[in-house]
Amino acid sequence: MVLFFFASRGSDNIATIRTAIQIQDRMSQPMRAMHNAVSMMVNQMEAMHVASGQMIDTSCVELARRELALAAQVISSIEQEVNNASGAQQRFTNNIRDGTSAADGLLNKIIGIVGAYLSI
């Protein structure tokens, strides 16, 4: 996942990025649920295979297990990226807020110096 951060005086861009992160994060739980459902189905297929005296061809079950393992890795990776992006977004927001406060303080000092200079 690649996120681009945009700085602006308003919070429109930051809110848009935050919304994108929330949408991605809300997708991870349904993906986990689907993964669990498919995993349970594969388990049931294996149980049927054993119960039927191995009369069912389950050659694709091992492939399904490998694919499920890969899917679990991808889901975990996406969740980690969302968490990392969320943390980066929070740090970015804090830096913008701190920079804005510092710039406002600097501006007030400059106005004070100019005012003092003009009153001389």
mmCIF file of N, CA and C in Angstrom:
data_model
loop_
_atom_site.group_PDB
_atom_site.id
_atom_site.type_symbol
_atom_site.label_atom_id
_atom_site.label_comp_id
_atom_site.label_asym_id
_atom_site.label_seq_id
_atom_site.Cartn_x
_atom_site.Cartn_y
_atom_site.Cartn_z
ATOM 1 N N MET A 1 0.852 -1.164 0.000
ATOM 2 C CA MET A 1 0.000 0.000 0.000
ATOM 3 C C MET A 1 0.898 1.227 0.000
ATOM 4 N N VAL A 2 0.599 2.193 -0.824
ATOM 5 C CA VAL A 2 1.353 3.430 -0.897
ATOM 6 C C VAL A 2 0.402 4.566 -0.564
ATOM 7 N N LEU A 3 0.804 5.377 0.390
ATOM 8 C CA LEU A 3 0.011 6.547 0.753
ATOM 9 C C LEU A 3 0.837 7.785 0.493
ATOM 10 N N PHE A 4 0.203 8.795 -0.039
ATOM 11 C CA PHE A 4 0.855 10.071 -0.262
ATOM 12 C C PHE A 4 0.269 11.069 0.721
ATOM 13 N N PHE A 5 1.134 11.801 1.373
ATOM 14 C CA PHE A 5 0.680 12.794 2.331
ATOM 15 C C PHE A 5 0.800 14.167 1.697
ATOM 16 N N PHE A 6 -0.239 14.947 1.857
ATOM 17 C CA PHE A 6 -0.271 16.299 1.315
ATOM 18 C C PHE A 6 -0.425 17.272 2.466
ATOM 19 N N ALA A 7 0.381 18.302 2.463
ATOM 20 C CA ALA A 7 0.282 19.327 3.495
ATOM 21 C C ALA A 7 -0.531 20.492 2.959
ATOM 22 N N SER A 8 -1.433 20.942 3.768
ATOM 23 C CA SER A 8 -2.181 22.142 3.407
ATOM 24 C C SER A 8 -2.615 22.810 4.694
ATOM 25 N N ARG A 9 -3.004 24.026 4.590
ATOM 26 C CA ARG A 9 -3.433 24.778 5.768
ATOM 27 C C ARG A 9 -4.721 24.179 6.324
ATOM 28 N N GLY A 10 -5.623 23.750 5.445
ATOM 29 C CA GLY A 10 -6.872 23.145 5.877
ATOM 30 C C GLY A 10 -6.675 21.678 6.185
ATOM 31 N N SER A 11 -7.742 21.038 6.660
ATOM 32 C CA SER A 11 -7.636 19.635 7.033
ATOM 33 C C SER A 11 -8.284 18.719 6.005
ATOM 34 N N ASP A 12 -8.622 19.256 4.804
ATOM 35 C CA ASP A 12 -9.295 18.450 3.786
ATOM 36 C C ASP A 12 -8.454 17.258 3.350
ATOM 37 N N ASN A 13 -7.182 17.493 3.016
ATOM 38 C CA ASN A 13 -6.320 16.405 2.546
ATOM 39 C C ASN A 13 -6.061 15.388 3.649
ATOM 40 N N ILE A 14 -5.829 15.867 4.850
ATOM 41 C CA ILE A 14 -5.577 14.960 5.968
ATOM 42 C C ILE A 14 -6.805 14.116 6.240
ATOM 43 N N ALA A 15 -7.979 14.707 6.176
ATOM 44 C CA ALA A 15 -9.214 13.949 6.401
ATOM 45 C C ALA A 15 -9.403 12.897 5.319
ATOM 46 N N THR A 16 -9.053 13.215 4.084
ATOM 47 C CA THR A 16 -9.174 12.258 2.980
ATOM 48 C C THR A 16 -8.263 11.061 3.203
ATOM 49 N N ILE A 17 -7.034 11.301 3.607
ATOM 50 C CA ILE A 17 -6.097 10.213 3.874
ATOM 51 C C ILE A 17 -6.588 9.376 5.045
ATOM 52 N N ARG A 18 -7.064 10.029 6.093
ATOM 53 C CA ARG A 18 -7.582 9.308 7.257
ATOM 54 C C ARG A 18 -8.752 8.424 6.854
ATOM 55 N N THR A 19 -9.626 8.918 5.974
ATOM 56 C CA THR A 19 -10.759 8.131 5.493
ATOM 57 C C THR A 19 -10.267 6.912 4.721
ATOM 58 N N ALA A 20 -9.260 7.094 3.875
ATOM 59 C CA ALA A 20 -8.715 5.966 3.115
ATOM 60 C C ALA A 20 -8.145 4.907 4.044
ATOM 61 N N ILE A 21 -7.463 5.326 5.095
ATOM 62 C CA ILE A 21 -6.913 4.378 6.062
ATOM 63 C C ILE A 21 -8.044 3.646 6.771
ATOM 64 N N GLN A 22 -9.086 4.352 7.155
ATOM 65 C CA GLN A 22 -10.205 3.712 7.841
ATOM 66 C C GLN A 22 -10.907 2.704 6.945
ATOM 67 N N ILE A 23 -11.059 3.024 5.654
ATOM 68 C CA ILE A 23 -11.688 2.085 4.722
ATOM 69 C C ILE A 23 -10.851 0.825 4.612
ATOM 70 N N GLN A 24 -9.531 0.987 4.461
ATOM 71 C CA GLN A 24 -8.650 -0.176 4.386
ATOM 72 C C GLN A 24 -8.733 -1.000 5.663
ATOM 73 N N ASP A 25 -8.748 -0.332 6.808
ATOM 74 C CA ASP A 25 -8.782 -1.033 8.080
ATOM 75 C C ASP A 25 -10.100 -1.786 8.255
ATOM 76 N N ARG A 26 -11.182 -1.234 7.766
ATOM 77 C CA ARG A 26 -12.484 -1.899 7.891
ATOM 78 C C ARG A 26 -12.591 -3.112 6.976
ATOM 79 N N MET A 27 -11.718 -3.205 6.001
ATOM 80 C CA MET A 27 -11.742 -4.355 5.100
ATOM 81 C C MET A 27 -11.013 -5.555 5.690
ATOM 82 N N SER A 28 -10.100 -5.344 6.617
ATOM 83 C CA SER A 28 -9.291 -6.449 7.126
ATOM 84 C C SER A 28 -10.124 -7.463 7.903
ATOM 85 N N GLN A 29 -11.094 -7.015 8.671
ATOM 86 C CA GLN A 29 -11.919 -7.947 9.443
ATOM 87 C C GLN A 29 -12.774 -8.844 8.540
ATOM 88 N N PRO A 30 -13.472 -8.313 7.528
ATOM 89 C CA PRO A 30 -14.201 -9.205 6.625
ATOM 90 C C PRO A 30 -13.278 -10.168 5.871
ATOM 91 N N MET A 31 -12.070 -9.708 5.491
ATOM 92 C CA MET A 31 -11.137 -10.607 4.818
ATOM 93 C C MET A 31 -10.721 -11.737 5.749
ATOM 94 N N ARG A 32 -10.488 -11.417 7.022
ATOM 95 C CA ARG A 32 -10.149 -12.454 8.008
ATOM 96 C C ARG A 32 -11.310 -13.439 8.149
ATOM 97 N N ALA A 33 -12.530 -12.926 8.183
ATOM 98 C CA ALA A 33 -13.704 -13.798 8.329
ATOM 99 C C ALA A 33 -13.823 -14.739 7.130
ATOM 100 N N MET A 34 -13.606 -14.219 5.919
ATOM 101 C CA MET A 34 -13.660 -15.076 4.733
ATOM 102 C C MET A 34 -12.563 -16.135 4.785
ATOM 103 N N HIS A 35 -11.381 -15.740 5.202
ATOM 104 C CA HIS A 35 -10.273 -16.682 5.323
ATOM 105 C C HIS A 35 -10.629 -17.790 6.307
ATOM 106 N N ASN A 36 -11.193 -17.422 7.436
ATOM 107 C CA ASN A 36 -11.580 -18.422 8.435
ATOM 108 C C ASN A 36 -12.656 -19.361 7.893
ATOM 109 N N ALA A 37 -13.608 -18.826 7.149
ATOM 110 C CA ALA A 37 -14.679 -19.658 6.591
ATOM 111 C C ALA A 37 -14.122 -20.670 5.593
ATOM 112 N N VAL A 38 -13.226 -20.228 4.730
ATOM 113 C CA VAL A 38 -12.627 -21.146 3.759
ATOM 114 C C VAL A 38 -11.772 -22.185 4.474
ATOM 115 N N SER A 39 -11.061 -21.767 5.489
ATOM 116 C CA SER A 39 -10.248 -22.697 6.270
ATOM 117 C C SER A 39 -11.122 -23.770 6.921
ATOM 118 N N MET A 40 -12.258 -23.368 7.471
ATOM 119 C CA MET A 40 -13.177 -24.344 8.067
ATOM 120 C C MET A 40 -13.704 -25.300 7.005
ATOM 121 N N MET A 41 -13.980 -24.799 5.821
ATOM 122 C CA MET A 41 -14.470 -25.651 4.741
ATOM 123 C C MET A 41 -13.411 -26.684 4.361
ATOM 124 N N VAL A 42 -12.166 -26.266 4.278
ATOM 125 C CA VAL A 42 -11.080 -27.194 3.953
ATOM 126 C C VAL A 42 -10.957 -28.251 5.052
ATOM 127 N N ASN A 43 -11.070 -27.837 6.301
ATOM 128 C CA ASN A 43 -11.028 -28.792 7.419
ATOM 129 C C ASN A 43 -12.151 -29.814 7.297
ATOM 130 N N GLN A 44 -13.341 -29.349 6.929
ATOM 131 C CA GLN A 44 -14.483 -30.261 6.774
ATOM 132 C C GLN A 44 -14.269 -31.223 5.606
ATOM 133 N N MET A 45 -13.660 -30.742 4.535
ATOM 134 C CA MET A 45 -13.359 -31.625 3.409
ATOM 135 C C MET A 45 -12.396 -32.726 3.829
ATOM 136 N N GLU A 46 -11.394 -32.356 4.619
ATOM 137 C CA GLU A 46 -10.443 -33.351 5.103
ATOM 138 C C GLU A 46 -11.128 -34.349 6.032
ATOM 139 N N ALA A 47 -12.030 -33.864 6.875
ATOM 140 C CA ALA A 47 -12.767 -34.749 7.784
ATOM 141 C C ALA A 47 -13.650 -35.708 6.986
ATOM 142 N N MET A 48 -14.298 -35.215 5.919
ATOM 143 C CA MET A 48 -15.109 -36.081 5.060
ATOM 144 C C MET A 48 -14.243 -37.133 4.390
ATOM 145 N N HIS A 49 -13.072 -36.732 3.986
ATOM 146 C CA HIS A 49 -12.131 -37.648 3.334
ATOM 147 C C HIS A 49 -11.772 -38.791 4.280
ATOM 148 N N VAL A 50 -11.473 -38.455 5.513
ATOM 149 C CA VAL A 50 -11.118 -39.477 6.507
ATOM 150 C C VAL A 50 -12.338 -40.334 6.836
ATOM 151 N N ALA A 51 -13.500 -39.707 7.049
ATOM 152 C CA ALA A 51 -14.712 -40.439 7.430
ATOM 153 C C ALA A 51 -15.191 -41.368 6.320
ATOM 154 N N SER A 52 -14.936 -41.021 5.078
ATOM 155 C CA SER A 52 -15.405 -41.848 3.967
ATOM 156 C C SER A 52 -14.421 -42.972 3.636
ATOM 157 N N GLY A 53 -13.431 -43.131 4.471
ATOM 158 C CA GLY A 53 -12.429 -44.151 4.176
ATOM 159 C C GLY A 53 -11.543 -43.735 3.036
ATOM 160 N N GLN A 54 -11.322 -42.454 2.901
ATOM 161 C CA GLN A 54 -10.462 -41.854 1.888
ATOM 162 C C GLN A 54 -10.970 -42.125 0.466
ATOM 163 N N MET A 55 -12.288 -42.032 0.311
ATOM 164 C CA MET A 55 -12.907 -42.260 -0.996
ATOM 165 C C MET A 55 -13.001 -40.980 -1.824
ATOM 166 N N ILE A 56 -12.725 -39.867 -1.218
ATOM 167 C CA ILE A 56 -12.844 -38.584 -1.907
ATOM 168 C C ILE A 56 -11.444 -38.129 -2.320
ATOM 169 N N ASP A 57 -11.329 -37.638 -3.530
ATOM 170 C CA ASP A 57 -10.048 -37.108 -4.016
ATOM 171 C C ASP A 57 -9.842 -35.730 -3.405
ATOM 172 N N THR A 58 -8.905 -35.639 -2.522
ATOM 173 C CA THR A 58 -8.645 -34.360 -1.853
ATOM 174 C C THR A 58 -7.280 -33.800 -2.242
ATOM 175 N N SER A 59 -6.842 -34.081 -3.431
ATOM 176 C CA SER A 59 -5.530 -33.587 -3.865
ATOM 177 C C SER A 59 -5.477 -32.062 -3.888
ATOM 178 N N CYS A 60 -6.621 -31.460 -4.089
ATOM 179 C CA CYS A 60 -6.635 -29.997 -4.132
ATOM 180 C C CYS A 60 -6.676 -29.384 -2.729
ATOM 181 N N VAL A 61 -6.916 -30.203 -1.698
ATOM 182 C CA VAL A 61 -6.999 -29.677 -0.337
ATOM 183 C C VAL A 61 -5.652 -29.129 0.117
ATOM 184 N N GLU A 62 -4.577 -29.824 -0.193
ATOM 185 C CA GLU A 62 -3.249 -29.341 0.195
ATOM 186 C C GLU A 62 -2.923 -28.031 -0.513
ATOM 187 N N LEU A 63 -3.298 -27.937 -1.769
ATOM 188 C CA LEU A 63 -3.115 -26.679 -2.500
ATOM 189 C C LEU A 63 -3.928 -25.570 -1.844
ATOM 190 N N ALA A 64 -5.160 -25.896 -1.455
ATOM 191 C CA ALA A 64 -6.008 -24.909 -0.772
ATOM 192 C C ALA A 64 -5.360 -24.465 0.535
ATOM 193 N N ARG A 65 -4.763 -25.402 1.262
ATOM 194 C CA ARG A 65 -4.077 -25.052 2.518
ATOM 195 C C ARG A 65 -2.913 -24.098 2.264
ATOM 196 N N ARG A 66 -2.137 -24.366 1.237
ATOM 197 C CA ARG A 66 -1.012 -23.468 0.915
ATOM 198 C C ARG A 66 -1.512 -22.080 0.531
ATOM 199 N N GLU A 67 -2.565 -22.049 -0.274
ATOM 200 C CA GLU A 67 -3.128 -20.761 -0.675
ATOM 201 C C GLU A 67 -3.704 -20.009 0.524
ATOM 202 N N LEU A 68 -4.322 -20.756 1.434
ATOM 203 C CA LEU A 68 -4.848 -20.119 2.648
ATOM 204 C C LEU A 68 -3.715 -19.531 3.482
ATOM 205 N N ALA A 69 -2.605 -20.245 3.565
ATOM 206 C CA ALA A 69 -1.454 -19.730 4.314
ATOM 207 C C ALA A 69 -0.934 -18.448 3.669
ATOM 208 N N LEU A 70 -0.862 -18.438 2.338
ATOM 209 C CA LEU A 70 -0.426 -17.217 1.636
ATOM 210 C C LEU A 70 -1.405 -16.068 1.857
ATOM 211 N N ALA A 71 -2.710 -16.392 1.798
ATOM 212 C CA ALA A 71 -3.727 -15.359 2.017
ATOM 213 C C ALA A 71 -3.616 -14.788 3.426
ATOM 214 N N ALA A 72 -3.359 -15.648 4.399
ATOM 215 C CA ALA A 72 -3.210 -15.174 5.779
ATOM 216 C C ALA A 72 -2.018 -14.232 5.895
ATOM 217 N N GLN A 73 -0.932 -14.552 5.199
ATOM 218 C CA GLN A 73 0.238 -13.673 5.219
ATOM 219 C C GLN A 73 -0.079 -12.315 4.592
ATOM 220 N N VAL A 74 -0.808 -12.344 3.484
ATOM 221 C CA VAL A 74 -1.166 -11.091 2.811
ATOM 222 C C VAL A 74 -2.076 -10.249 3.692
ATOM 223 N N ILE A 75 -3.056 -10.887 4.325
ATOM 224 C CA ILE A 75 -3.973 -10.160 5.217
ATOM 225 C C ILE A 75 -3.198 -9.532 6.368
ATOM 226 N N SER A 76 -2.298 -10.307 6.961
ATOM 227 C CA SER A 76 -1.482 -9.769 8.061
ATOM 228 C C SER A 76 -0.622 -8.609 7.585
ATOM 229 N N SER A 77 -0.076 -8.734 6.382
ATOM 230 C CA SER A 77 0.743 -7.667 5.827
ATOM 231 C C SER A 77 -0.078 -6.395 5.605
ATOM 232 N N ILE A 78 -1.287 -6.562 5.082
ATOM 233 C CA ILE A 78 -2.163 -5.405 4.869
ATOM 234 C C ILE A 78 -2.504 -4.745 6.198
ATOM 235 N N GLU A 79 -2.835 -5.549 7.192
ATOM 236 C CA GLU A 79 -3.164 -4.989 8.504
ATOM 237 C C GLU A 79 -1.972 -4.230 9.074
ATOM 238 N N GLN A 80 -0.764 -4.789 8.917
ATOM 239 C CA GLN A 80 0.430 -4.111 9.410
ATOM 240 C C GLN A 80 0.658 -2.795 8.670
ATOM 241 N N GLU A 81 0.463 -2.808 7.349
ATOM 242 C CA GLU A 81 0.633 -1.582 6.574
ATOM 243 C C GLU A 81 -0.387 -0.519 6.973
ATOM 244 N N VAL A 82 -1.613 -0.947 7.242
ATOM 245 C CA VAL A 82 -2.644 0.001 7.682
ATOM 246 C C VAL A 82 -2.243 0.597 9.029
ATOM 247 N N ASN A 83 -1.774 -0.253 9.931
ATOM 248 C CA ASN A 83 -1.341 0.252 11.240
ATOM 249 C C ASN A 83 -0.163 1.209 11.094
ATOM 250 N N ASN A 84 0.794 0.851 10.242
ATOM 251 C CA ASN A 84 1.938 1.737 10.007
ATOM 252 C C ASN A 84 1.503 3.056 9.392
ATOM 253 N N ALA A 85 0.592 2.984 8.420
ATOM 254 C CA ALA A 85 0.107 4.205 7.764
ATOM 255 C C ALA A 85 -0.661 5.079 8.751
ATOM 256 N N SER A 86 -1.428 4.436 9.609
ATOM 257 C CA SER A 86 -2.183 5.196 10.609
ATOM 258 C C SER A 86 -1.240 5.920 11.558
ATOM 259 N N GLY A 87 -0.203 5.219 11.992
ATOM 260 C CA GLY A 87 0.790 5.859 12.865
ATOM 261 C C GLY A 87 1.521 6.989 12.160
ATOM 262 N N ALA A 88 1.891 6.757 10.902
ATOM 263 C CA ALA A 88 2.568 7.801 10.127
ATOM 264 C C ALA A 88 1.652 9.004 9.931
ATOM 265 N N GLN A 89 0.370 8.723 9.682
ATOM 266 C CA GLN A 89 -0.594 9.812 9.515
ATOM 267 C C GLN A 89 -0.701 10.630 10.795
ATOM 268 N N GLN A 90 -0.732 9.959 11.933
ATOM 269 C CA GLN A 90 -0.834 10.673 13.206
ATOM 270 C C GLN A 90 0.407 11.524 13.451
ATOM 271 N N ARG A 91 1.585 10.948 13.169
ATOM 272 C CA ARG A 91 2.825 11.720 13.334
ATOM 273 C C ARG A 91 2.848 12.921 12.387
ATOM 274 N N PHE A 92 2.393 12.712 11.145
ATOM 275 C CA PHE A 92 2.339 13.804 10.164
ATOM 276 C C PHE A 92 1.402 14.905 10.652
ATOM 277 N N THR A 93 0.240 14.517 11.126
ATOM 278 C CA THR A 93 -0.738 15.487 11.632
ATOM 279 C C THR A 93 -0.149 16.271 12.804
ATOM 280 N N ASN A 94 0.533 15.566 13.700
ATOM 281 C CA ASN A 94 1.163 16.236 14.842
ATOM 282 C C ASN A 94 2.248 17.206 14.373
ATOM 283 N N ASN A 95 3.043 16.799 13.379
ATOM 284 C CA ASN A 95 4.092 17.679 12.859
ATOM 285 C C ASN A 95 3.503 18.930 12.213
ATOM 286 N N ILE A 96 2.418 18.758 11.467
ATOM 287 C CA ILE A 96 1.751 19.919 10.852
ATOM 288 C C ILE A 96 1.236 20.852 11.945
ATOM 289 N N ARG A 97 0.585 20.285 12.955
ATOM 290 C CA ARG A 97 0.060 21.102 14.054
ATOM 291 C C ARG A 97 1.197 21.832 14.768
ATOM 292 N N ASP A 98 2.294 21.103 15.057
ATOM 293 C CA ASP A 98 3.428 21.724 15.737
ATOM 294 C C ASP A 98 4.070 22.802 14.863
ATOM 295 N N GLY A 99 4.193 22.522 13.559
ATOM 296 C CA GLY A 99 4.772 23.510 12.648
ATOM 297 C C GLY A 99 3.915 24.751 12.535
ATOM 298 N N THR A 100 2.606 24.557 12.504
ATOM 299 C CA THR A 100 1.686 25.696 12.425
ATOM 300 C C THR A 100 1.793 26.543 13.688
ATOM 301 N N SER A 101 1.860 25.874 14.836
ATOM 302 C CA SER A 101 1.998 26.613 16.101
ATOM 303 C C SER A 101 3.316 27.382 16.138
ATOM 304 N N ALA A 102 4.394 26.736 15.682
ATOM 305 C CA ALA A 102 5.699 27.401 15.673
ATOM 306 C C ALA A 102 5.692 28.585 14.710
ATOM 307 N N ALA A 103 5.075 28.407 13.541
ATOM 308 C CA ALA A 103 5.014 29.505 12.564
ATOM 309 C C ALA A 103 4.188 30.665 13.116
ATOM 310 N N ASP A 104 3.076 30.357 13.783
ATOM 311 C CA ASP A 104 2.266 31.418 14.383
ATOM 312 C C ASP A 104 3.063 32.160 15.464
ATOM 313 N N GLY A 105 3.818 31.421 16.270
ATOM 314 C CA GLY A 105 4.649 32.048 17.304
ATOM 315 C C GLY A 105 5.718 32.934 16.697
ATOM 316 N N LEU A 106 6.342 32.455 15.628
ATOM 317 C CA LEU A 106 7.366 33.249 14.941
ATOM 318 C C LEU A 106 6.763 34.520 14.359
ATOM 319 N N LEU A 107 5.589 34.388 13.741
ATOM 320 C CA LEU A 107 4.925 35.554 13.174
ATOM 321 C C LEU A 107 4.620 36.580 14.262
ATOM 322 N N ASN A 108 4.126 36.131 15.404
ATOM 323 C CA ASN A 108 3.833 37.058 16.506
ATOM 324 C C ASN A 108 5.095 37.751 17.001
ATOM 325 N N LYS A 109 6.215 37.031 17.045
ATOM 326 C CA LYS A 109 7.475 37.650 17.466
ATOM 327 C C LYS A 109 7.936 38.687 16.455
ATOM 328 N N ILE A 110 7.802 38.360 15.176
ATOM 329 C CA ILE A 110 8.198 39.314 14.134
ATOM 330 C C ILE A 110 7.327 40.563 14.214
ATOM 331 N N ILE A 111 6.028 40.381 14.406
ATOM 332 C CA ILE A 111 5.126 41.540 14.543
ATOM 333 C C ILE A 111 5.520 42.371 15.750
ATOM 334 N N GLY A 112 5.887 41.699 16.840
ATOM 335 C CA GLY A 112 6.318 42.429 18.039
ATOM 336 C C GLY A 112 7.589 43.208 17.793
ATOM 337 N N ILE A 113 8.558 42.595 17.081
ATOM 338 C CA ILE A 113 9.817 43.288 16.791
ATOM 339 C C ILE A 113 9.563 44.478 15.852
ATOM 340 N N VAL A 114 8.736 44.258 14.818
ATOM 341 C CA VAL A 114 8.442 45.354 13.894
ATOM 342 C C VAL A 114 7.699 46.463 14.636
ATOM 343 N N GLY A 115 6.772 46.096 15.493
ATOM 344 C CA GLY A 115 6.035 47.110 16.274
ATOM 345 C C GLY A 115 6.976 47.886 17.183
ATOM 346 N N ALA A 116 7.900 47.192 17.832
ATOM 347 C CA ALA A 116 8.862 47.869 18.701
ATOM 348 C C ALA A 116 9.773 48.777 17.882
ATOM 349 N N TYR A 117 10.200 48.332 16.727
ATOM 350 C CA TYR A 117 11.060 49.121 15.866
ATOM 351 C C TYR A 117 10.351 50.380 15.379
ATOM 352 N N LEU A 118 9.068 50.227 14.983
ATOM 353 C CA LEU A 118 8.320 51.377 14.470
ATOM 354 C C LEU A 118 7.975 52.375 15.558
ATOM 355 N N SER A 119 7.924 51.934 16.794
ATOM 356 C CA SER A 119 7.572 52.863 17.866
ATOM 357 C C SER A 119 8.776 53.678 18.344
ATOM 358 N N ILE A 120 9.952 53.360 17.825
ATOM 359 C CA ILE A 120 11.159 54.096 18.228
ATOM 360 C C ILE A 120 11.235 55.419 17.531
#
